[in-house]
Coordinates of C-alpha atoms in Angstrom, one line a residue:
X1 CA 105.1 104.9 126.3
X2 CA 108.8 105.6 125.7
X3 CA 111.1 102.6 126.1
X4 CA 113.8 104.8 127.7
X5 CA 114.6 103.3 131.1
X6 CA 114.3 105.2 134.4
X7 CA 117.3 107.2 135.4
X8 CA 116.7 107.3 139.1
X9 CA 119.1 106.1 141.7
X10 CA 119.6 102.3 142.1
X11 CA 117.7 100.5 144.8
X12 CA 119.7 99.0 147.6
X13 CA 121.0 95.5 147.2
X14 CA 118.3 92.9 147.8
X15 CA 115.5 95.5 147.2
X16 CA 115.5 95.9 143.5
X17 CA 112.0 96.5 142.0
X18 CA 111.0 94.5 139.0
X19 CA 110.8 96.0 135.5
X20 CA 107.1 95.5 135.4
X21 CA 106.4 97.4 138.6
X22 CA 108.6 100.3 137.5
X23 CA 106.8 100.4 134.1
X24 CA 103.5 100.6 135.8
X25 CA 104.7 103.4 138.0
X26 CA 106.0 105.3 135.0
X27 CA 102.7 104.9 133.2
X28 CA 100.7 106.1 136.2
X29 CA 103.0 109.1 136.5
X30 CA 102.6 109.9 132.8
X31 CA 98.8 109.7 133.1
X32 CA 98.8 112.1 136.1
X33 CA 101.1 114.5 134.2
X34 CA 98.8 114.4 131.1
X35 CA 95.7 115.0 133.3
X36 CA 97.3 118.0 134.9
X37 CA 98.4 119.4 131.5
X38 CA 94.9 118.9 130.1
X39 CA 93.4 120.7 133.1
X40 CA 95.7 123.7 132.7
X41 CA 95.1 123.8 128.9
X42 CA 91.3 123.8 129.5
X43 CA 91.5 126.5 132.1
X44 CA 93.7 128.6 129.8
X45 CA 91.3 128.1 126.8
X46 CA 87.9 128.4 128.2
X47 CA 88.0 129.5 131.8
X48 CA 87.8 133.1 132.9
X49 CA 88.1 134.7 136.4
X50 CA 85.5 137.4 137.1
X51 CA 86.1 140.3 139.4
X52 CA 84.7 138.4 142.4
X53 CA 87.6 135.9 142.2
X54 CA 85.4 132.9 141.5
X55 CA 86.5 131.0 138.2
X56 CA 83.8 130.8 135.6
X57 CA 82.8 127.3 134.3
X58 CA 85.3 126.1 131.7
X59 CA 84.0 125.3 128.3
X60 CA 85.7 124.0 125.2
X61 CA 84.6 126.7 122.9
X62 CA 84.7 126.6 119.1
X63 CA 88.5 126.3 118.9
X64 CA 88.4 123.5 121.6
X65 CA 85.7 121.5 119.7
X66 CA 87.7 121.9 116.5
X67 CA 90.8 120.7 118.2
X68 CA 88.9 117.8 119.7
X69 CA 87.4 116.8 116.4
X70 CA 90.8 117.0 114.6
X71 CA 92.3 114.7 117.3
X72 CA 89.5 112.2 116.9
X73 CA 89.8 112.2 113.1
X74 CA 93.5 111.8 113.1
X75 CA 93.6 109.0 115.6
X76 CA 94.7 105.6 114.5
X77 CA 91.4 104.1 115.7
X78 CA 89.5 106.4 113.3
X79 CA 91.8 105.6 110.5
X80 CA 91.3 101.8 111.0
X81 CA 87.5 102.3 111.1
X82 CA 87.6 104.3 107.9
X83 CA 89.8 101.8 106.2
X84 CA 87.3 99.1 107.2
X85 CA 84.5 101.2 105.7
X86 CA 86.4 101.6 102.4
X87 CA 86.8 97.8 102.2
X88 CA 83.2 97.3 103.2
X89 CA 82.0 99.8 100.6
X90 CA 84.0 98.1 97.9
X91 CA 82.1 94.8 98.4
X92 CA 79.1 95.8 96.3
X93 CA 81.5 96.9 93.5
X94 CA 82.8 93.3 93.3
X95 CA 79.4 91.6 93.6
X96 CA 77.1 93.8 91.5
X97 CA 77.8 94.7 87.9
X98 CA 79.3 98.2 87.4
X99 CA 78.3 100.6 84.7
X100 CA 81.9 101.6 84.0
X101 CA 83.0 98.0 83.3
X102 CA 79.9 96.1 82.0
X103 CA 76.9 98.3 81.2
X104 CA 75.1 95.5 79.4
X105 CA 75.2 93.4 82.6
X106 CA 73.7 96.3 84.5
X107 CA 70.9 96.4 82.0
X108 CA 70.4 92.6 82.4
X109 CA 70.3 93.1 86.2
X110 CA 67.5 95.7 85.8
X111 CA 65.5 93.3 83.6
X112 CA 65.9 90.4 86.1
X113 CA 65.3 92.5 89.3
X114 CA 62.7 95.1 88.3
X115 CA 62.0 96.0 92.0
X116 CA 65.4 95.6 93.7
X117 CA 67.5 97.2 91.0
X118 CA 66.0 100.8 91.2
X119 CA 66.6 100.8 95.0
X120 CA 70.2 99.7 94.6
X121 CA 70.7 102.3 91.9
X122 CA 69.5 105.1 94.3
X123 CA 72.5 104.3 96.5
X124 CA 74.8 104.3 93.5
X125 CA 75.6 100.6 94.0
X126 CA 76.0 100.1 90.2
X127 CA 78.7 102.8 90.2
X128 CA 80.2 102.3 93.6
X129 CA 83.6 103.9 93.1
X130 CA 82.1 107.1 91.7
X131 CA 79.4 107.3 94.4
X132 CA 79.4 110.4 96.7
X133 CA 79.3 108.3 99.9
X134 CA 82.3 106.3 98.8
X135 CA 84.2 109.6 97.9
X136 CA 83.3 111.0 101.4
X137 CA 84.8 107.9 103.1
X138 CA 87.8 108.0 100.8
X139 CA 88.5 111.7 101.5
X140 CA 88.1 111.3 105.3
X141 CA 90.5 108.3 105.2
X142 CA 93.0 110.3 103.3
X143 CA 92.8 113.2 105.8
X144 CA 92.9 110.9 108.8
X145 CA 96.0 109.1 107.5
X146 CA 97.8 112.3 106.6
X147 CA 97.1 113.9 110.0
X148 CA 98.2 110.8 111.8
X149 CA 101.3 109.7 109.8
X150 CA 103.0 112.9 108.7
X151 CA 103.5 114.3 112.3
X152 CA 104.8 110.9 113.3
X153 CA 107.3 110.9 110.4
X154 CA 108.7 114.2 111.5
X155 CA 109.0 113.0 115.1
X156 CA 110.7 109.8 113.9
X157 CA 113.2 111.8 111.8
X158 CA 114.1 113.9 114.9
X159 CA 114.5 110.8 117.0
X160 CA 116.8 109.2 114.4
X161 CA 119.1 112.3 114.5
X162 CA 119.1 112.6 118.3
X163 CA 121.7 111.1 120.5
X164 CA 121.0 107.7 122.2
X165 CA 119.6 108.3 125.7
X166 CA 122.1 108.4 128.6
X167 CA 122.7 105.3 130.6
X168 CA 120.5 104.8 133.8
X169 CA 122.4 104.7 137.1
X170 CA 121.5 101.1 137.8
X171 CA 121.6 98.9 134.7
X172 CA 120.7 95.8 136.6
X173 CA 117.1 96.9 136.9
X174 CA 116.6 96.5 133.2
X175 CA 114.9 93.4 131.7
X176 CA 118.2 92.3 130.2
X177 CA 121.3 92.9 132.4
X178 CA 124.6 91.4 133.3
X179 CA 127.7 92.3 135.4
X180 CA 131.3 91.1 135.3
X181 CA 134.8 92.1 136.5
X182 CA 137.8 92.7 134.3
X183 CA 141.5 93.6 134.8
X184 CA 141.1 96.4 132.2
X185 CA 140.7 100.0 133.4
X186 CA 137.3 101.6 133.1
X187 CA 138.4 103.7 130.1
X188 CA 139.7 100.6 128.4
X189 CA 136.5 98.7 129.1
X190 CA 134.4 101.6 127.7
X191 CA 136.6 102.0 124.7
X192 CA 136.2 98.3 124.0
X193 CA 132.4 98.6 124.3
X194 CA 132.3 101.5 121.9
X195 CA 134.3 99.6 119.3
X196 CA 132.2 96.5 119.6
X197 CA 128.9 98.3 119.4
X198 CA 129.9 100.4 116.4
X199 CA 131.1 97.2 114.7
X200 CA 127.5 95.8 115.3
X201 CA 126.1 98.9 113.6
X202 CA 124.8 100.6 116.7
X203 CA 124.7 104.4 117.0
X204 CA 127.0 105.0 119.9
X205 CA 127.3 107.9 122.4
X206 CA 129.4 108.2 125.6
X207 CA 129.4 110.3 128.7
X208 CA 130.1 110.3 132.4
X209 CA 127.7 110.6 135.4
X210 CA 129.2 112.3 138.5
X211 CA 129.8 109.8 141.2
X212 CA 128.8 106.8 139.0
X213 CA 131.6 106.6 136.4
X214 CA 131.6 106.7 132.7
X215 CA 129.0 105.1 130.4
X216 CA 128.4 104.1 126.8
X217 CA 124.9 104.2 125.2
X218 CA 124.1 102.5 122.0
X219 CA 120.9 102.2 119.9
X220 CA 119.7 100.7 116.7
X221 CA 116.6 99.2 115.1
X222 CA 115.0 102.4 113.8
X223 CA 114.4 100.6 110.6
X224 CA 111.4 98.8 112.1
X225 CA 109.6 102.1 112.9
X226 CA 110.8 103.5 109.6
X227 CA 109.1 100.5 107.9
X228 CA 105.9 101.2 109.8
X229 CA 105.9 104.8 108.7
X230 CA 106.8 103.8 105.1
X231 CA 103.8 101.5 105.0
X232 CA 101.4 104.2 106.2
X233 CA 103.0 106.8 103.9
X234 CA 102.8 104.4 101.0
X235 CA 99.1 103.8 101.8
X236 CA 98.6 107.5 101.8
X237 CA 100.4 107.7 98.4
X238 CA 98.2 104.8 97.1
X239 CA 95.1 106.7 98.0
X240 CA 96.5 109.8 96.3
X241 CA 97.4 107.9 93.2
X242 CA 93.9 106.4 93.0
X243 CA 92.5 109.9 93.4
X244 CA 94.7 111.1 90.5
X245 CA 93.5 108.3 88.4
X246 CA 89.8 109.0 89.1
X247 CA 90.4 112.8 88.4
X248 CA 92.4 112.6 85.1
X249 CA 91.6 109.2 83.8
X250 CA 88.6 107.7 81.9
X251 CA 86.8 104.4 81.5
X252 CA 84.8 103.4 78.4
X253 CA 83.2 100.3 77.0
X254 CA 82.5 99.4 73.4
X255 CA 81.0 96.3 71.7
X256 CA 82.8 95.4 68.5
X257 CA 81.6 92.7 66.1
X258 CA 84.0 90.6 64.0
X259 CA 85.2 92.6 61.0
X260 CA 84.3 96.0 62.6
X261 CA 86.8 98.7 63.8
X262 CA 87.0 101.1 66.7
X263 CA 88.7 104.5 66.8
X264 CA 89.4 106.1 70.2
X265 CA 86.9 109.0 70.1
X266 CA 83.9 109.8 72.3
X267 CA 81.4 109.1 69.5
X268 CA 82.6 105.5 69.2
X269 CA 82.0 104.5 72.8
X270 CA 78.8 102.8 74.0
X271 CA 79.5 103.9 77.6
X272 CA 82.1 106.5 78.7
X273 CA 82.9 107.7 82.2
X274 CA 85.4 110.6 82.3
X275 CA 87.3 111.8 85.4
X276 CA 86.4 115.2 86.8
X277 CA 89.4 116.8 85.3
X278 CA 89.4 114.8 82.1
X279 CA 89.7 116.7 78.8
X280 CA 88.5 115.0 75.6
X281 CA 91.5 116.4 73.8
X282 CA 93.7 114.0 75.8
X283 CA 92.3 110.9 74.1
X284 CA 95.1 109.1 72.3
X285 CA 94.5 108.6 68.6
X286 CA 94.7 104.8 68.5
X287 CA 92.4 102.4 66.7
X288 CA 91.9 98.7 66.4
X289 CA 89.9 96.2 64.3
X290 CA 88.5 92.9 65.6
X291 CA 89.6 90.3 63.0
X292 CA 88.3 87.2 64.8
X293 CA 87.0 86.0 68.1
X294 CA 87.4 82.5 69.3
X295 CA 85.9 80.8 72.4
X296 CA 87.1 77.3 73.3
X297 CA 84.8 75.0 75.3
X298 CA 85.1 71.6 77.0
X299 CA 83.5 69.0 74.8
X300 CA 83.5 66.0 77.2
X301 CA 83.0 65.0 80.8
X302 CA 81.2 66.8 83.6
X303 CA 82.7 70.2 82.5
X304 CA 81.2 69.9 79.0
X305 CA 80.3 73.3 77.7
X306 CA 82.5 75.3 80.1
X307 CA 84.8 77.9 78.5
X308 CA 88.5 77.2 78.7
X309 CA 89.9 80.2 76.7
X310 CA 88.8 83.4 74.9
X311 CA 90.9 85.0 72.2
X312 CA 90.1 88.2 70.4
X313 CA 92.5 88.7 67.4
X314 CA 93.1 92.5 67.0
X315 CA 95.0 94.7 64.5
X316 CA 95.8 98.0 66.1
X317 CA 97.5 101.3 65.3
X318 CA 99.1 103.7 67.8
X319 CA 98.4 106.6 65.5
X320 CA 96.7 106.9 62.2
X321 CA 100.1 106.9 60.4
X322 CA 101.6 104.0 62.4
X323 CA 101.8 100.5 60.9
X324 CA 99.3 97.9 62.0
X325 CA 100.3 95.5 64.8
X326 CA 98.7 92.2 65.7
X327 CA 97.7 91.3 69.2
X328 CA 95.8 88.4 70.7
X329 CA 93.6 89.8 73.4
X330 CA 92.8 87.5 76.3
X331 CA 91.2 87.7 79.7
X332 CA 93.6 89.3 82.2
X333 CA 96.0 90.0 79.3
X334 CA 95.1 93.6 78.2
X335 CA 96.4 95.5 75.3
X336 CA 98.5 98.5 76.2
X337 CA 98.1 101.2 73.6
X338 CA 98.1 105.0 73.7
X339 CA 98.6 105.1 77.5
X340 CA 95.4 103.0 78.0
X341 CA 94.6 99.4 78.7
X342 CA 92.1 97.5 76.6
X343 CA 90.4 94.6 78.5
X344 CA 88.3 91.7 77.2
X345 CA 85.2 91.5 79.4
X346 CA 82.4 89.7 77.6
X347 CA 81.4 88.1 74.3
X348 CA 78.3 86.9 72.4
X349 CA 76.8 86.2 69.0
X350 CA 75.8 88.6 66.2
X351 CA 73.7 87.0 63.5
X352 CA 73.9 88.6 60.1
X353 CA 70.5 89.5 58.4
X354 CA 69.4 91.0 55.1
X355 CA 66.0 92.7 55.1
X356 CA 64.2 93.5 51.9
X357 CA 61.0 95.6 51.7
X358 CA 57.9 95.1 49.6
X359 CA 59.6 96.6 46.6
X360 CA 62.5 94.1 46.9
X361 CA 65.0 96.8 47.9
X362 CA 67.6 96.1 50.6
X363 CA 66.4 98.0 53.7
X364 CA 68.9 96.5 56.2
X365 CA 72.0 94.3 55.9
X366 CA 74.4 93.9 58.8
X367 CA 75.4 91.8 61.9
X368 CA 73.1 92.4 64.9
X369 CA 74.5 91.8 68.4
X370 CA 72.4 89.5 70.5
X371 CA 72.5 89.4 74.3
X372 CA 72.8 86.0 76.0
X373 CA 69.6 84.9 77.8
X374 CA 71.7 82.4 79.8
X375 CA 75.4 81.7 80.1
X376 CA 75.4 77.9 80.0
X377 CA 74.4 77.5 76.3
X378 CA 74.5 81.1 75.2
X379 CA 70.9 81.1 73.9
X380 CA 70.6 84.7 72.9
X381 CA 67.9 87.2 71.8
X382 CA 68.0 90.4 69.8
X383 CA 66.0 92.7 67.5
X384 CA 66.4 93.7 63.9
X385 CA 65.1 97.2 62.9
X386 CA 64.6 98.3 59.3
X387 CA 63.4 101.9 59.4
X388 CA 64.1 102.4 55.6
X389 CA 61.6 99.7 54.5
X390 CA 58.7 100.9 52.3
X391 CA 55.9 101.4 52.4
X392 CA 55.9 100.3 56.1
X393 CA 58.8 100.0 58.4
X394 CA 59.8 96.4 59.4
X395 CA 61.1 95.0 62.7
X396 CA 61.9 91.5 63.9
X397 CA 62.4 89.8 67.3
X398 CA 64.7 86.8 67.1
X399 CA 66.1 84.1 69.4
X400 CA 69.4 82.4 68.4
X401 CA 70.1 78.8 69.4
X402 CA 73.9 78.3 68.9
X403 CA 73.6 74.5 68.7
X404 CA 70.0 73.8 68.1
X405 CA 68.5 70.4 69.0
X406 CA 65.0 69.2 69.8
X407 CA 63.8 69.1 73.4
X408 CA 62.9 65.9 75.0
X409 CA 59.2 66.5 74.3
X410 CA 60.0 67.0 70.6
X411 CA 58.0 70.2 70.4
X412 CA 60.6 72.8 71.3
X413 CA 64.1 73.8 70.4
X414 CA 66.9 74.1 72.9
X415 CA 70.7 74.7 72.5
X416 CA 72.8 71.8 73.6
X417 CA 76.2 73.6 73.4
X418 CA 77.5 77.2 73.7
X419 CA 79.5 77.1 70.5
X420 CA 77.7 77.8 67.2
X421 CA 77.8 74.3 65.8
X422 CA 74.3 74.4 64.4
X423 CA 72.9 77.9 64.6
X424 CA 69.2 78.4 64.2
X425 CA 67.1 81.5 64.7
X426 CA 63.3 81.9 65.4
X427 CA 61.9 85.0 63.8
X428 CA 58.8 87.0 64.8
X429 CA 58.0 89.8 62.3
X430 CA 56.4 93.3 63.0
X431 CA 55.5 96.2 60.8
X432 CA 54.4 99.8 61.4
X433 CA 56.2 102.7 63.0
X434 CA 59.3 101.7 64.9
X435 CA 59.4 105.1 66.5
X436 CA 63.0 106.2 65.5
X437 CA 61.7 109.3 63.8
X438 CA 60.2 110.7 67.0
X439 CA 63.7 111.6 68.3
X440 CA 63.2 109.6 71.5
X441 CA 66.2 107.4 72.3
X442 CA 65.7 103.7 72.0
X443 CA 67.6 100.6 73.1
X444 CA 69.0 98.6 70.2
X445 CA 68.1 95.5 72.1
X446 CA 64.3 96.1 72.4
X447 CA 61.3 97.0 70.3
X448 CA 59.2 99.9 71.4
X449 CA 55.5 100.5 70.8
X450 CA 54.4 96.9 70.2
X451 CA 50.6 96.8 70.0
X452 CA 50.5 100.6 69.6
X453 CA 52.5 101.8 66.6
X454 CA 54.1 98.4 65.8
X455 CA 51.9 95.4 65.1
X456 CA 52.8 91.7 64.6
X457 CA 52.5 90.3 61.1
X458 CA 49.9 87.5 60.9
X459 CA 51.7 84.3 60.3
X460 CA 55.0 86.1 60.6
X461 CA 56.9 83.5 62.6
X462 CA 59.6 81.3 61.1
X463 CA 62.6 79.1 62.0
X464 CA 65.6 79.8 59.9
X465 CA 69.0 78.2 59.3
X466 CA 71.9 80.0 57.7
X467 CA 71.2 80.8 54.1
X468 CA 67.4 80.5 54.4
X469 CA 64.9 83.4 53.6
X470 CA 61.6 84.0 55.2
X471 CA 59.1 86.0 52.9
X472 CA 56.4 87.6 54.9
X473 CA 52.9 86.3 54.2
X474 CA 51.4 89.7 53.4
X475 CA 54.1 90.6 50.9
X476 CA 55.5 93.4 52.9
X477 CA 59.1 92.1 52.7
X478 CA 61.5 89.3 53.6
X479 CA 64.4 88.5 55.9
X480 CA 67.4 86.3 55.2
X481 CA 69.6 84.7 57.8
X482 CA 73.1 85.0 56.4
X483 CA 75.1 83.4 59.2
X484 CA 76.6 84.1 62.6
X485 CA 79.5 86.3 63.7
X486 CA 80.7 86.9 67.2
X487 CA 81.1 90.1 69.2
X488 CA 83.4 91.1 72.0
X489 CA 82.8 93.7 74.7
X490 CA 85.9 95.6 75.4
X491 CA 86.7 98.0 78.3
X492 CA 89.2 100.9 77.6
X493 CA 90.8 102.3 80.8
X494 CA 93.2 105.2 81.1
X495 CA 94.5 105.6 84.6
X496 CA 97.5 108.0 85.1
X497 CA 97.8 106.9 88.7
X498 CA 98.4 103.3 87.9
X499 CA 102.2 103.3 88.0
X500 CA 102.4 105.5 91.2
X501 CA 99.9 103.1 92.8
X502 CA 102.0 100.1 91.9
X503 CA 105.1 101.8 93.4
X504 CA 103.2 102.7 96.5
X505 CA 101.9 99.1 96.9
X506 CA 105.5 97.7 96.6
X507 CA 106.7 100.2 99.2
X508 CA 103.8 99.3 101.5
X509 CA 104.8 95.6 101.3
X510 CA 108.4 96.4 101.9
X511 CA 107.5 98.6 104.9
X512 CA 105.4 95.9 106.5
X513 CA 108.2 93.4 106.1
X514 CA 110.7 95.8 107.7
X515 CA 108.4 96.6 110.6
X516 CA 107.8 92.9 111.4
X517 CA 111.4 91.9 111.1
X518 CA 113.3 94.7 112.8
X519 CA 112.9 95.8 116.5
X520 CA 114.3 98.7 118.4
X521 CA 117.3 97.7 120.7
X522 CA 119.2 99.8 123.2
X523 CA 122.3 98.7 125.1
X524 CA 124.1 100.6 127.9
X525 CA 127.5 99.9 129.4
X526 CA 128.9 101.3 132.7
X527 CA 132.4 100.8 134.1
X528 CA 133.6 101.7 137.5
X529 CA 136.7 100.9 139.5
X530 CA 136.4 98.3 142.2
X531 CA 138.3 98.4 145.5
X532 CA 140.7 95.6 144.6
X533 CA 142.1 97.4 141.5
X534 CA 139.7 95.6 139.1
X535 CA 136.9 97.1 137.1
X536 CA 133.2 96.3 137.4
X537 CA 131.3 96.4 134.1
X538 CA 127.5 96.6 134.1
X539 CA 125.6 95.9 130.9
X540 CA 121.9 96.6 130.4
X541 CA 119.6 96.3 127.4
X542 CA 116.0 97.0 126.3
X543 CA 114.4 95.3 123.2
X544 CA 111.0 96.4 121.9
X545 CA 108.9 93.2 122.3
X546 CA 110.4 90.0 123.4
X547 CA 114.2 90.0 124.3
X548 CA 116.5 88.4 121.7
X549 CA 119.8 86.5 122.0
X550 CA 121.7 89.6 120.6
X551 CA 122.2 90.9 124.1
X552 CA 123.8 87.7 125.3
X553 CA 126.1 87.8 122.3
X554 CA 127.2 91.3 123.1
X555 CA 127.9 90.4 126.7
X556 CA 129.9 87.4 125.7
X557 CA 132.0 89.5 123.3
X558 CA 132.6 92.2 125.9
X559 CA 133.8 89.6 128.5
X560 CA 136.2 88.0 126.0
X561 CA 136.9 84.4 124.9
X562 CA 138.8 83.4 128.0
X563 CA 135.9 84.2 130.2
X564 CA 133.5 82.3 127.8
X565 CA 135.7 79.2 128.3
X566 CA 135.5 79.6 132.1
X567 CA 139.1 80.6 132.7
X568 CA 140.3 83.1 135.2
X569 CA 142.2 86.3 134.3
X570 CA 141.2 89.5 132.7
X571 CA 137.5 89.5 131.9
X572 CA 136.8 86.8 134.5
X573 CA 133.1 86.6 135.5
X574 CA 131.6 88.3 138.5
X575 CA 128.1 88.2 140.0
X576 CA 125.1 89.5 138.1
X577 CA 123.1 92.5 139.3
X578 CA 120.5 90.5 141.3
X579 CA 122.9 89.2 143.9
X580 CA 124.1 85.6 143.7
X581 CA 123.0 85.0 140.1
X582 CA 125.6 84.0 137.5
X583 CA 126.9 86.5 135.0
X584 CA 124.6 85.5 132.1
X585 CA 122.0 88.0 130.9
X586 CA 118.9 88.0 133.0
X587 CA 115.3 88.4 131.6
X588 CA 112.1 89.0 133.6
X589 CA 109.7 86.1 134.0
X590 CA 106.5 86.4 132.1

């Protein structure tokens, strides 16, 4: 409802209606007018009059249903529901591991929840923000906000450029009102009001009502509505920026072992998720090398074993010809390189093995990333595959105990601390056909075909410490545990909409602050000559929300300092508009 006051004639003295009753009458009149307009529109759109003169039943028709659907979609209630659905849909993305950020955690989840995980995957809950259902909610929210906010912005712009509404005939009916007499002429009183209100940064207009004298109208506080619109437009820009990022950006993850390097190319990624409009030629030619990874843990007290810091020491190049630069990569402190951000998201151990075949030739020598079996002590498992061994291929399943100690029963080994203080591995050997020559993709963390093409070696189990070698009993080869390195799982994200999204978020916060702190205010002043040669000045005000003390300050300034001190003379007080009340501003009782 508009806050423009009624402009009907004043009620007779002693019979003034309250502001609440008049507001209810205005609302009832508006509803009746809207109902009549809707009836005429429906009759014009769908009703027809046959030759007999009887009107045919009115129907919405295709155009009417489309108009109704558009009104429902662009209503503020629908926008709030869709915004709630977006927030609700993002919950699984923060609870469940996501393929774009941590594919190895998704694999672990499938291993631990063999029944539940496939059902969750059917609803794309491991890739929420790329799911079709999330995109549908996102697009509907974007359209709803655009259809709701953009027309409001144009209406607000026209309202800001329009003249303040003319003064009602009876200002004493308003929620805030005051009346006083002065020795100044009506023109002088109105000129004083214009000067004062302009000084207080009001938009001021003046006019004259036949038979009622001149008036001054002033208005300010549009910044509150402007802030509200800025917030919604910034939210719209934020959604647009996120869409740009998803369309033209990319996300990739890579596991890098200490001493190994990474170049920003598709072949180097373990997992890569491009945007719909992404071009592989847009990849920046940066590279980096993981020199060292250090995890720091608590060594005493109840928090013993809890991590306190992770540091991945990198050397990176912006381009192949650029000089190397050092950077200490930490959690929540990403590396900015080539327009992308490199995040540290996980870590683990990579034992180094040397495998020799039956002829004594080196069939495999490298660090093998192991996956943690549990996070408290980082006991990890992994496999070693040696397809080049002769005459039979060799494979090993191993468990790493970072700080190996005997269990309480003395028969088993456990890890007492997550750091590699006393690393020990248990080895189980296999030989046969690993299956790599078949062309079927295999996981680097699992052995395929055990019991079919790959068979365990009799007596092929051994516990090894760094530097020890296990020679297989049947003479088919040996394996040496050289030591332990660490690996870091890194996420590389390129999002061209990140900066626009940041600007939109800042504008949204500023808009909310403005909408909460600034309220629309209107003030009207009327001056008319009294019978005794003095001038009666009526002042009325409207404030969106609860009235403020600003109106009282304006009335006090108009009446002048002599009247504020209670002295007689020009600007002396008169009665207020409600008969017998003093000249202070009046407010309706709640």
